[in-house]
Short mmCIF file of C-alpha atoms and ligand atoms in Angstrom, two decimals:
data_model
loop_
_atom_site.label_atom_id
_atom_site.label_comp_id
_atom_site.label_asym_id
_atom_site.label_seq_id
_atom_site.Cartn_x
_atom_site.Cartn_y
_atom_site.Cartn_z
CA MET A 1 -0.03 0.09 -0.11
CA LYS A 2 1.54 3.34 -0.84
CA SER A 3 1.82 6.15 1.23
CA CYS A 4 0.11 9.74 1.14
CA LEU A 5 0.62 12.25 3.54
CA VAL A 6 -2.76 15.37 3.24
CA VAL A 7 -1.52 18.87 3.81
CA ASP A 8 -4.13 22.10 4.16
CA ASP A 9 -4.95 23.73 7.17
CA SER A 10 -8.55 22.96 6.81
CA ARG A 11 -9.95 19.88 8.83
CA VAL A 12 -12.55 19.43 6.63
CA VAL A 13 -9.97 19.43 3.21
CA ARG A 14 -8.97 17.06 4.83
CA LYS A 15 -11.47 14.83 5.58
CA VAL A 16 -12.50 14.85 2.42
CA ALA A 17 -9.33 14.05 0.24
CA ARG A 18 -8.21 11.48 2.45
CA LYS A 19 -11.59 9.81 1.98
CA ILE A 20 -10.94 9.55 -1.81
CA LEU A 21 -7.24 8.58 -1.65
CA GLU A 22 -8.59 5.86 0.81
CA ASP A 23 -10.45 4.55 -1.95
CA LEU A 24 -7.30 4.94 -4.74
CA LYS A 25 -6.21 2.31 -1.69
CA PHE A 26 -3.59 5.18 -0.64
CA GLU A 27 -2.71 5.18 3.28
CA CYS A 28 -3.19 8.24 4.84
CA THR A 29 -1.53 10.62 7.47
CA GLU A 30 -2.71 14.69 7.81
CA ALA A 31 -0.81 17.69 8.72
CA ALA A 32 -2.73 20.76 9.11
CA ASP A 33 0.65 22.97 8.03
CA GLY A 34 4.07 23.25 6.49
CA ALA A 35 6.02 22.38 9.16
CA GLU A 36 4.30 19.91 10.72
CA ALA A 37 4.43 17.95 7.54
CA LEU A 38 8.25 18.74 7.32
CA ALA A 39 8.27 16.60 10.30
CA ARG A 40 6.04 14.14 9.35
CA CYS A 41 8.00 13.71 6.23
CA LYS A 42 11.38 13.54 8.83
CA GLU A 43 9.64 10.58 10.57
CA ARG A 44 8.82 8.56 7.84
CA MET A 45 8.40 10.05 3.85
CA PRO A 46 5.34 9.03 2.65
CA ASP A 47 5.09 8.45 -1.59
CA ALA A 48 3.02 11.26 -2.25
CA ILE A 49 2.14 14.11 -0.40
CA LEU A 50 -1.78 16.22 -1.38
CA LEU A 51 -0.10 19.72 -1.04
CA ASP A 52 -1.79 22.85 0.24
CA TRP A 53 -0.43 26.20 -0.69
CA ASN A 54 -1.81 28.47 1.74
CA MET A 55 -1.37 27.65 5.65
CA PRO A 56 -0.59 29.21 8.25
CA ILE A 57 3.21 29.27 10.47
CA MET A 58 5.09 27.61 6.79
CA THR A 59 3.15 27.54 3.32
CA GLY A 60 3.29 25.23 0.58
CA ILE A 61 5.66 26.22 -1.67
CA GLU A 62 7.54 26.76 1.71
CA PHE A 63 7.79 23.68 2.59
CA LEU A 64 8.31 21.52 -0.65
CA LYS A 65 11.77 24.06 -1.54
CA LYS A 66 12.64 22.51 1.62
CA LEU A 67 11.28 19.31 1.62
CA ARG A 68 13.38 18.45 -1.82
CA LEU A 69 16.28 19.69 0.26
CA GLU A 70 16.14 16.52 2.38
CA ARG A 71 17.32 13.38 2.57
CA ASN A 72 15.49 11.50 -0.14
CA GLY A 73 13.30 14.45 0.03
CA GLU A 74 12.91 14.18 -4.02
CA LYS A 75 11.04 10.60 -3.41
CA PRO A 76 7.46 11.89 -2.78
CA VAL A 77 5.53 12.36 -5.79
CA VAL A 78 4.37 16.10 -4.52
CA VAL A 79 0.99 17.10 -6.04
CA PHE A 80 -0.19 20.98 -4.86
CA CYS A 81 -3.90 20.97 -4.59
CA THR A 82 -5.00 25.19 -4.02
CA THR A 83 -7.46 27.44 -4.88
CA GLU A 84 -4.14 29.21 -6.52
CA ASN A 85 -5.00 29.59 -10.42
CA ASP A 86 -3.69 30.84 -12.05
CA MET A 87 -0.51 30.75 -14.77
CA ASP A 88 2.18 32.16 -12.19
CA HIS A 89 1.60 29.79 -9.02
CA ILE A 90 1.24 26.87 -11.22
CA SER A 91 4.92 27.33 -13.07
CA GLU A 92 6.13 28.28 -9.78
CA ALA A 93 5.06 25.03 -8.17
CA ILE A 94 6.55 22.80 -10.63
CA ARG A 95 9.97 24.94 -10.77
CA SER A 96 9.83 23.87 -7.35
CA GLY A 97 9.65 20.47 -7.43
CA ALA A 98 5.80 19.80 -7.37
CA ASN A 99 5.09 16.59 -9.96
CA GLU A 100 1.24 18.03 -10.57
CA TYR A 101 -1.13 20.33 -10.18
CA VAL A 102 -4.52 20.23 -8.64
CA MET A 103 -6.82 23.52 -8.93
CA LYS A 104 -9.53 23.88 -6.77
CA PRO A 105 -12.36 22.42 -6.43
CA PHE A 106 -11.75 19.50 -6.59
CA ASP A 107 -13.49 15.95 -6.85
CA SER A 108 -13.01 12.30 -6.84
CA GLU A 109 -11.87 12.17 -10.32
CA ILE A 110 -9.90 14.60 -10.60
CA ILE A 111 -7.78 13.69 -7.88
CA GLU A 112 -7.58 10.00 -9.83
CA SER A 113 -6.47 11.57 -12.83
CA LYS A 114 -3.97 13.59 -11.28
CA PHE A 115 -2.03 11.40 -9.85
CA GLN A 116 -2.19 9.00 -12.40
CA GLU A 117 -0.36 11.53 -14.50
CA ALA A 118 2.10 11.64 -11.76
CA GLY A 119 2.64 7.85 -11.84
CA LEU A 120 0.44 6.86 -8.48
CA VAL A 121 -1.71 4.89 -10.11
CA MET B 1 -43.74 10.08 -21.13
CA ASN B 2 -46.83 9.30 -23.49
CA PRO B 3 -45.75 6.70 -25.25
CA ALA B 4 -46.82 8.02 -29.51
CA ASP B 5 -44.03 11.15 -27.82
CA PHE B 6 -41.49 8.65 -26.92
CA ALA B 7 -41.97 6.42 -30.30
CA PHE B 8 -41.54 10.72 -32.36
CA LEU B 9 -38.29 10.66 -30.20
CA ALA B 10 -37.19 7.32 -30.95
CA GLU B 11 -37.75 8.14 -35.11
CA LEU B 12 -36.33 11.48 -34.38
CA MET B 13 -32.69 10.33 -33.61
CA LYS B 14 -32.05 7.11 -35.24
CA SER B 15 -32.81 9.08 -38.44
CA ARG B 16 -31.61 12.06 -37.65
CA SER B 17 -28.76 11.32 -36.03
CA GLY B 18 -28.22 7.21 -35.61
CA LEU B 19 -29.04 7.67 -31.60
CA ILE B 20 -31.39 4.27 -30.72
CA LEU B 21 -33.49 5.14 -27.95
CA THR B 22 -34.32 2.64 -25.72
CA PRO B 23 -37.42 3.12 -22.89
CA ASP B 24 -34.94 1.97 -20.62
CA LYS B 25 -33.17 4.85 -21.23
CA SER B 26 -36.26 7.58 -21.13
CA TYR B 27 -35.12 9.20 -17.89
CA LEU B 28 -32.79 10.62 -20.17
CA VAL B 29 -35.51 12.44 -22.21
CA GLU B 30 -36.07 14.42 -18.88
CA SER B 31 -33.12 16.09 -18.36
CA ARG B 32 -31.99 16.05 -21.93
CA LEU B 33 -34.79 17.83 -23.01
CA GLY B 34 -35.83 19.55 -19.59
CA PRO B 35 -33.02 22.95 -20.45
CA LEU B 36 -35.43 23.18 -24.25
CA ALA B 37 -38.52 22.97 -22.87
CA ARG B 38 -37.71 26.29 -20.65
CA ALA B 39 -35.64 27.77 -23.53
CA GLU B 40 -39.26 27.94 -25.04
CA GLY B 41 -40.80 29.04 -22.34
CA LEU B 42 -42.95 24.99 -22.00
CA SER B 43 -43.47 24.20 -18.51
CA SER B 44 -42.44 20.92 -18.89
CA VAL B 45 -40.61 18.11 -21.21
CA ASP B 46 -44.39 16.44 -22.08
CA GLU B 47 -45.55 19.47 -23.39
CA PHE B 48 -42.60 20.52 -25.05
CA LEU B 49 -43.05 16.86 -26.98
CA GLY B 50 -46.40 17.87 -27.47
CA ILE B 51 -45.29 20.97 -29.36
CA LEU B 52 -42.49 19.04 -31.49
CA ARG B 53 -45.09 16.69 -32.50
CA GLY B 54 -48.03 18.98 -34.02
CA ARG B 55 -45.28 21.67 -35.72
CA ARG B 56 -42.13 19.51 -36.60
CA ASP B 57 -40.61 22.74 -37.03
CA GLU B 58 -36.77 22.22 -38.13
CA ARG B 59 -35.09 24.84 -35.77
CA LEU B 60 -36.58 22.94 -33.42
CA MET B 61 -36.00 18.66 -33.79
CA ARG B 62 -32.77 20.35 -34.64
CA ALA B 63 -32.08 21.05 -31.54
CA THR B 64 -33.85 18.04 -30.36
CA SER B 65 -31.63 15.41 -31.84
CA GLU B 66 -28.64 17.43 -30.21
CA ALA B 67 -29.84 17.88 -27.33
CA MET B 68 -30.49 14.38 -27.15
CA LEU B 69 -27.36 13.22 -27.80
CA THR B 70 -23.37 12.26 -25.61
CA ASN B 71 -20.43 14.30 -25.67
CA GLU B 72 -18.83 13.08 -22.75
CA THR B 73 -14.62 13.24 -23.45
CA PHE B 74 -11.64 14.53 -22.29
CA PHE B 75 -8.36 14.86 -22.63
CA PHE B 76 -5.96 12.14 -23.50
CA ARG B 77 -9.07 9.48 -22.79
CA ASP B 78 -7.86 5.50 -22.41
CA LYS B 79 -4.60 7.15 -22.21
CA THR B 80 -3.92 3.75 -24.51
CA PRO B 81 -5.16 5.29 -28.55
CA PHE B 82 -2.59 7.91 -28.01
CA ASP B 83 0.14 5.47 -27.17
CA LEU B 84 -0.65 3.04 -29.99
CA LEU B 85 -0.73 6.50 -31.94
CA LYS B 86 2.47 7.10 -30.43
CA GLU B 87 4.08 3.54 -31.46
CA ASP B 88 2.39 1.25 -33.11
CA ILE B 89 0.69 3.44 -36.02
CA LEU B 90 2.95 6.45 -36.99
CA PRO B 91 6.41 4.46 -37.04
CA PRO B 92 5.55 2.49 -40.17
CA LEU B 93 3.21 4.93 -41.62
CA VAL B 94 5.62 8.03 -41.56
CA LYS B 95 8.58 5.61 -43.18
CA ALA B 96 6.07 4.70 -46.03
CA ARG B 97 4.77 7.84 -47.33
CA ALA B 98 7.35 9.58 -49.67
CA ALA B 99 8.70 13.21 -48.26
CA GLY B 100 5.75 15.66 -49.87
CA HIS B 101 2.05 13.41 -47.97
CA ARG B 102 0.57 15.54 -46.01
CA LEU B 103 -0.80 12.77 -43.14
CA ARG B 104 -4.58 13.65 -42.41
CA ILE B 105 -5.50 12.53 -39.04
CA TRP B 106 -10.00 12.63 -38.74
CA CYS B 107 -11.31 12.94 -35.99
CA ALA B 108 -14.96 11.07 -36.44
CA ALA B 109 -17.05 12.32 -33.54
CA ALA B 110 -14.65 15.61 -31.60
CA SER B 111 -17.42 16.57 -28.97
CA THR B 112 -15.84 19.27 -27.46
CA GLY B 113 -12.07 19.18 -29.24
CA GLN B 114 -10.82 17.57 -26.45
CA GLU B 115 -9.82 14.71 -28.97
CA PRO B 116 -8.40 16.14 -31.86
CA TYR B 117 -6.34 18.44 -29.73
CA SER B 118 -4.84 15.62 -27.51
CA ILE B 119 -3.47 14.76 -30.99
CA ALA B 120 -2.34 18.20 -32.04
CA MET B 121 -0.22 18.33 -28.59
CA LEU B 122 0.72 14.81 -28.42
CA LEU B 123 2.48 16.01 -32.38
CA ASP B 124 3.95 18.83 -31.52
CA GLN B 125 5.52 18.24 -28.75
CA ASN B 126 7.55 14.76 -30.72
CA PRO B 127 7.63 16.28 -33.93
CA ARG B 128 9.71 13.34 -34.45
CA LEU B 129 6.79 11.41 -34.70
CA THR B 130 5.58 12.89 -37.84
CA GLY B 131 9.43 12.77 -39.69
CA GLY B 132 8.71 16.27 -41.27
CA LEU B 133 6.35 15.73 -43.02
CA ASN B 134 3.12 18.21 -43.43
CA TYR B 135 0.48 16.94 -40.81
CA GLU B 136 -3.51 18.18 -40.39
CA ILE B 137 -6.55 17.04 -38.24
CA ILE B 138 -9.76 17.45 -39.54
CA ALA B 139 -12.39 16.90 -36.26
CA THR B 140 -15.68 16.51 -37.10
CA ASP B 141 -18.98 16.24 -34.88
CA LEU B 142 -22.79 16.36 -35.62
CA SER B 143 -23.94 18.87 -32.73
CA GLU B 144 -22.76 22.18 -33.82
CA LYS B 145 -22.90 23.04 -30.48
CA CYS B 146 -20.51 20.61 -29.53
CA LEU B 147 -18.10 22.35 -32.62
CA GLU B 148 -19.21 25.68 -31.68
CA ARG B 149 -17.04 24.88 -28.04
CA ALA B 150 -14.44 22.71 -29.64
CA LYS B 151 -13.44 25.88 -32.40
CA SER B 152 -13.34 28.31 -29.84
CA GLY B 153 -10.87 25.97 -28.19
CA LEU B 154 -12.28 27.23 -24.00
CA TYR B 155 -12.18 25.11 -21.56
CA THR B 156 -13.35 25.23 -18.04
CA GLN B 157 -11.05 24.85 -15.22
CA PHE B 158 -12.74 21.31 -14.02
CA GLU B 159 -11.95 19.78 -18.44
CA VAL B 160 -8.51 21.19 -18.26
CA GLN B 161 -8.01 19.10 -14.79
CA ARG B 162 -9.54 16.09 -16.55
CA GLY B 163 -6.43 13.63 -18.57
CA LEU B 164 -4.16 17.03 -19.01
CA PRO B 165 -0.97 16.68 -17.39
CA ILE B 166 0.37 19.91 -16.47
CA GLN B 167 3.19 20.53 -17.88
CA MET B 168 0.93 20.46 -21.19
CA LEU B 169 -1.64 23.15 -19.52
CA MET B 170 1.59 25.26 -19.58
CA GLY B 171 2.68 24.61 -22.55
CA TYR B 172 -0.06 25.39 -24.60
CA PHE B 173 -2.69 26.93 -22.66
CA GLU B 174 -3.60 30.63 -21.49
CA LYS B 175 -6.18 31.30 -18.66
CA VAL B 176 -8.96 33.53 -20.31
CA GLY B 177 -10.75 34.80 -17.15
CA ASP B 178 -11.91 31.67 -15.17
CA SER B 179 -11.19 29.50 -18.82
CA TRP B 180 -9.07 28.07 -20.33
CA ARG B 181 -7.63 28.56 -24.29
CA ILE B 182 -5.32 26.38 -26.42
CA ASN B 183 -3.26 28.25 -27.93
CA GLU B 184 -3.49 29.42 -30.97
CA LYS B 185 -0.76 26.88 -33.45
CA MET B 186 -3.48 24.38 -31.66
CA ARG B 187 -6.52 25.73 -32.68
CA ASN B 188 -4.82 26.19 -36.14
CA ILE B 189 -3.56 22.64 -36.66
CA VAL B 190 -6.86 21.35 -35.93
CA GLN B 191 -10.26 21.84 -38.74
CA PHE B 192 -14.01 21.52 -37.01
CA LYS B 193 -16.26 20.71 -39.08
CA ARG B 194 -20.05 19.41 -39.23
CA GLN B 195 -20.29 15.89 -40.72
CA ASN B 196 -23.30 13.67 -39.57
CA LEU B 197 -21.82 10.25 -39.86
CA LEU B 198 -24.94 8.16 -41.47
CA GLU B 199 -24.73 10.96 -44.51
CA GLU B 200 -22.17 10.76 -47.57
CA ILE B 201 -18.33 11.67 -46.27
CA ARG B 202 -16.73 11.43 -49.55
CA THR B 203 -15.82 15.31 -49.75
CA LEU B 204 -13.39 14.75 -46.86
CA GLY B 205 -10.93 13.06 -48.64
CA ARG B 206 -8.73 10.63 -47.65
CA PHE B 207 -6.95 10.03 -44.73
CA ASP B 208 -4.50 7.71 -42.62
CA ILE B 209 -5.07 7.75 -39.02
CA VAL B 210 -9.13 7.65 -38.23
CA PHE B 211 -9.94 8.07 -34.88
CA CYS B 212 -14.06 6.61 -34.47
CA ARG B 213 -14.22 6.53 -30.90
CA ASN B 214 -17.51 6.52 -29.02
CA VAL B 215 -20.14 6.90 -31.25
CA LEU B 216 -20.39 3.45 -32.28
CA ILE B 217 -21.95 2.58 -29.30
CA TYR B 218 -25.06 4.20 -29.74
CA PHE B 219 -25.99 3.22 -32.99
CA ASP B 220 -28.05 -0.23 -34.51
CA GLN B 221 -26.15 -2.99 -35.56
CA PRO B 222 -26.63 -1.74 -39.75
CA THR B 223 -25.88 1.50 -38.81
CA LYS B 224 -22.29 0.52 -37.33
CA ARG B 225 -21.28 -1.48 -39.87
CA GLY B 226 -22.98 1.25 -42.99
CA VAL B 227 -20.64 4.22 -40.72
CA LEU B 228 -17.93 1.81 -41.20
CA GLU B 229 -17.40 0.54 -44.55
CA ARG B 230 -18.17 4.53 -45.38
CA ILE B 231 -14.98 5.39 -43.23
CA ALA B 232 -13.41 2.12 -45.23
CA MET B 233 -13.81 3.85 -47.78
CA GLN B 234 -11.38 7.19 -47.13
CA ILE B 235 -8.95 5.54 -45.19
CA ALA B 236 -5.84 4.66 -47.53
CA GLU B 237 -5.15 0.93 -47.95
CA ASP B 238 -2.57 0.73 -45.03
CA GLY B 239 -4.90 3.26 -42.53
CA GLN B 240 -5.40 3.04 -39.06
CA LEU B 241 -8.81 2.77 -37.04
CA LEU B 242 -8.93 3.33 -33.54
CA LEU B 243 -12.64 2.79 -32.19
CA GLY B 244 -13.06 3.76 -28.59
CA ALA B 245 -13.29 0.77 -25.25
CA ALA B 246 -16.79 -0.41 -25.53
CA GLU B 247 -16.53 -0.76 -29.76
CA THR B 248 -15.54 -3.88 -32.27
CA VAL B 249 -15.14 -4.29 -35.89
CA ILE B 250 -15.87 -8.22 -35.42
CA GLY B 251 -18.80 -9.55 -36.48
CA LEU B 252 -19.63 -6.32 -38.36
CA THR B 253 -17.10 -6.08 -41.36
CA ASP B 254 -14.43 -7.27 -43.14
CA ALA B 255 -13.76 -3.53 -43.97
CA PHE B 256 -10.93 -4.10 -41.67
CA LYS B 257 -9.29 -6.01 -39.89
CA PRO B 258 -8.16 -6.42 -35.81
CA SER B 259 -4.62 -5.88 -34.88
CA PRO B 260 -4.22 -9.47 -33.25
CA THR B 261 -1.55 -7.53 -30.24
CA ARG B 262 -3.73 -4.29 -29.60
CA ARG B 263 -7.07 -3.53 -28.34
CA GLY B 264 -9.02 -1.39 -30.53
CA LEU B 265 -6.19 -1.14 -33.37
CA TYR B 266 -8.19 -1.96 -36.67
CA ALA B 267 -6.41 -2.52 -39.88
CA ARG B 268 -7.85 -0.84 -43.26
CA ASN B 269 -8.36 -4.58 -45.07
CA PRO B 270 -7.05 -3.68 -48.47
CA GLU B 271 -9.38 -6.77 -50.30
CA PHE B 272 -12.75 -4.64 -49.13
CA ARG B 273 -13.67 -2.96 -52.53
CA GLY B 274 -16.99 -0.91 -50.92
CA ARG B 275 -20.60 -2.60 -51.18
CA ALA B 276 -22.74 -1.40 -53.83
CA ALA B 277 -25.06 1.25 -52.59
CA ALA B 278 -28.04 -0.23 -51.53
C1 SAM C 1 -18.89 10.91 -26.74
S1 SAM C 1 -18.65 11.85 -27.83
C2 SAM C 1 -17.18 10.87 -28.25
C3 SAM C 1 -16.05 12.44 -28.07
C4 SAM C 1 -15.19 11.32 -28.08
N1 SAM C 1 -14.78 10.60 -29.81
C5 SAM C 1 -14.27 10.43 -27.16
O1 SAM C 1 -14.10 9.46 -27.27
O2 SAM C 1 -14.21 11.46 -26.03
C6 SAM C 1 -20.19 11.31 -29.13
C7 SAM C 1 -20.23 12.38 -29.57
O3 SAM C 1 -20.98 11.78 -30.90
C8 SAM C 1 -21.81 13.08 -32.06
N2 SAM C 1 -22.13 12.34 -33.23
C9 SAM C 1 -23.20 11.11 -32.62
N3 SAM C 1 -23.94 10.77 -33.44
C10 SAM C 1 -23.43 11.53 -34.72
C11 SAM C 1 -23.62 11.32 -36.09
N4 SAM C 1 -24.20 10.96 -37.03
N5 SAM C 1 -22.28 12.11 -36.60
C12 SAM C 1 -21.49 12.74 -35.86
N6 SAM C 1 -21.53 12.76 -35.02
C13 SAM C 1 -22.36 11.79 -34.23
C14 SAM C 1 -22.22 13.85 -31.09
O4 SAM C 1 -22.00 14.55 -30.69
C15 SAM C 1 -20.89 13.49 -29.91
O5 SAM C 1 -20.22 14.00 -29.69
#
C-alpha cells in the first residue's frame, strides 16, 4: 500500500481528500501546515504528498522547497491542491519541484486523474 | 411520458443521428430536454414534445436531436489510443509515406475537441513522430454546439484537469477569465467541420488515420456497419482505425481487421472494395 500525506489547514478538506485517497488505496496521514508536514516527512517519507498552498506557519511552497533539500526529499511525488489557479502559481510550483497540480475545487475524478498523471495509480 | 411522444422522439433520433433510444433510456429525455423546454418558455418536457410533434419545426427538431446526444469526452481519454498512435501507428506509416505527403488524421466524433487537440499536442510535442511530414487533423461532429465550443478552444477549469498533464496545460494553454484556452497554434492545426456520419463523407477526402471513438456504441448493427464501411472507403490502404474501448468491427464488417496484438486498433483491409450502394 502506498502512503500519502495530506497537507491542508482545513480539516474538512483533509477529510474529503483522505476519503478519496483511501478509495484509491492510499494509506493516509495528515498535517495542518508546512511545518507539521516537514516534521512528518522527517519521521517517514511518504510516497505521495497532496499539498495546499496557503497555510499558517509555513506555506506549501516553502515546505516544498525545504522538502526537496531533505535527505530522500526528492522521493515523494508532490501534487499541489490549491485555490491558486493562475499560470504564475502553477509555474512556480512546478519549478520548485511539484509533480502535478490540482486547482480547487476538486473531486475524486480530478484527484484520480492527476495521481495517474503523476504515476501514482 | 406519452408513448406516442417517445416513439416520435426515438424515430427522430434514429433518422437524424443513428442514436437508438430505448425505453430504459427515457430518464435521459427529461434531463436532456428539460433545458430546451424551459428555453422555449414551456413548463414541461411533455408539453415540449407535444409541440415538437405537432409543429415539426426544423429549428426545434435540430436542437432536440443535438440535445439528446452524449458529448462526454476528455483529454487523452483512455490513454492507450494515444500510445498506439505514437508507438504502433505512426512509425511504420511515416516510413511508408513519401517526403511530400501530407498526413491526414480524422477525428470522426470529436465532440468538444479534447480528442483532436490531444492528438495535436502529442504531435507537436514529439516532432520526430511525423518525421518532417506536414500533417493536418480534421475533426467532425454532428453537434453544432459542440463544434462551436471546440473551435473556441475554451475549456473550464474542471475540463483541463481531466486527463491533461499539468506540463501540457502550461505549454499549450492560457488563462482567459475563469476558463483556459488552447493556443492558436493548436487551434490552427485542427480543422473543425460539421459532418453527420450517417451521410455521405466522400468530400472529406482520404485519411491515413481515423479516430472514431465512443460514437458507434449509440448505433444499431446496420448503422455501425454502414459507418465503418464508409470510413473504410476514405482510408488509405495501409491506414489505421482506432475505436473506443467498448467498440469493435468484429461481426459487423470485413472492411477492417483487428490488430492481433493491440486492442482498439484496426487495419484497413486492402481487399475490401466497398459494397454496391444498396
Ligand atoms: C461520447 S462523444 C465521443 C467524443 C470523443 N470521440 C471521445 O471518445 O471522447 C460522441 C459524439 O458523437 C457525436 N455524434 C453522435 N451521432 C453522430 C452522427 N450521426 N454523426 C456525427 N457525430 C455524431 C455526438 O455529437 C458526440 O459529440
